[in-house]
Amino acid sequence: MNEFVVYKEEEIYALVTIKNGKANAISHEVADGLNQALDKAEENQKVVILTGQDGIFSGGYDLKTMTSSPESALELVTKGSKLSHRMLSFPYPIIIACNGHAIAKGAFLLLSADYRLGTEGNFKIGLNEVMIGMTMHNAGIEIAKARLAPVYFERSVSNSEIYTPKDAVNAGFLDKTVPQDHLLPTAIKIAEMFAKLNFRAHKETKLKLRKHYLESIYNAIEQDTKEGLKPPTK
């Protein structure tokens, strides 16, 4: 799609890989590349496997963009929230093969997929916004509320609790963990299973099941746009 997002299409699935430096940050270019990848997968009716680099799925939004100005930060966060909304309403299944760490927007992407496969190991998964002094945006709260286990919701959002992959399954960020060398082969097996679904029924059922929180996320994005983002404070 571009130099930061690699798209490779197989018979039944499209493998989409984020490649953006050490942190695998979500920048404007990465978000644009992911949207282009989803465009192509949708056009060709493919199950999507989204993955990152060895040891890290994504460390979150690009810090340079987030700290340059409140307006710049809001623009990127809004684009990221719209990407999550699109993923949650995407007509074909999206599987994430999480290679390791998934922090902030990296964790929100986990919450935006249909199936989340993680790597066993000493990795960190969670929402660290409050920990680094950022007030959580409205759309982020709605995404977390929709997908996290209720007992972990406030712990994750208000307290910035960070989890191991094993505990991330209990919290609701992941569905299953496997050894590193089993990650992609297992994701492909899941894609093969999902490819047997009736895609029309999958799409219509997904939209019916998620109707209320998709509306809540959409409205929260509009609210964030009006309110703006509160910069980090000490």
PDB file of C-alpha atoms in Angstrom, residues 48 86 89 134:
ATOM      1  CA  VAL A  48      -7.775  -9.846   6.570  1.00  0.00           C
ATOM      2  CA  ARG A  86     -14.279   0.997   9.949  1.00  0.00           C
ATOM      3  CA  SER A  89     -17.945  -2.577  10.714  1.00  0.00           C
ATOM      4  CA  MET A 134      -3.372  12.177  28.492  1.00  0.00           C
TER       5      MET A 134
END
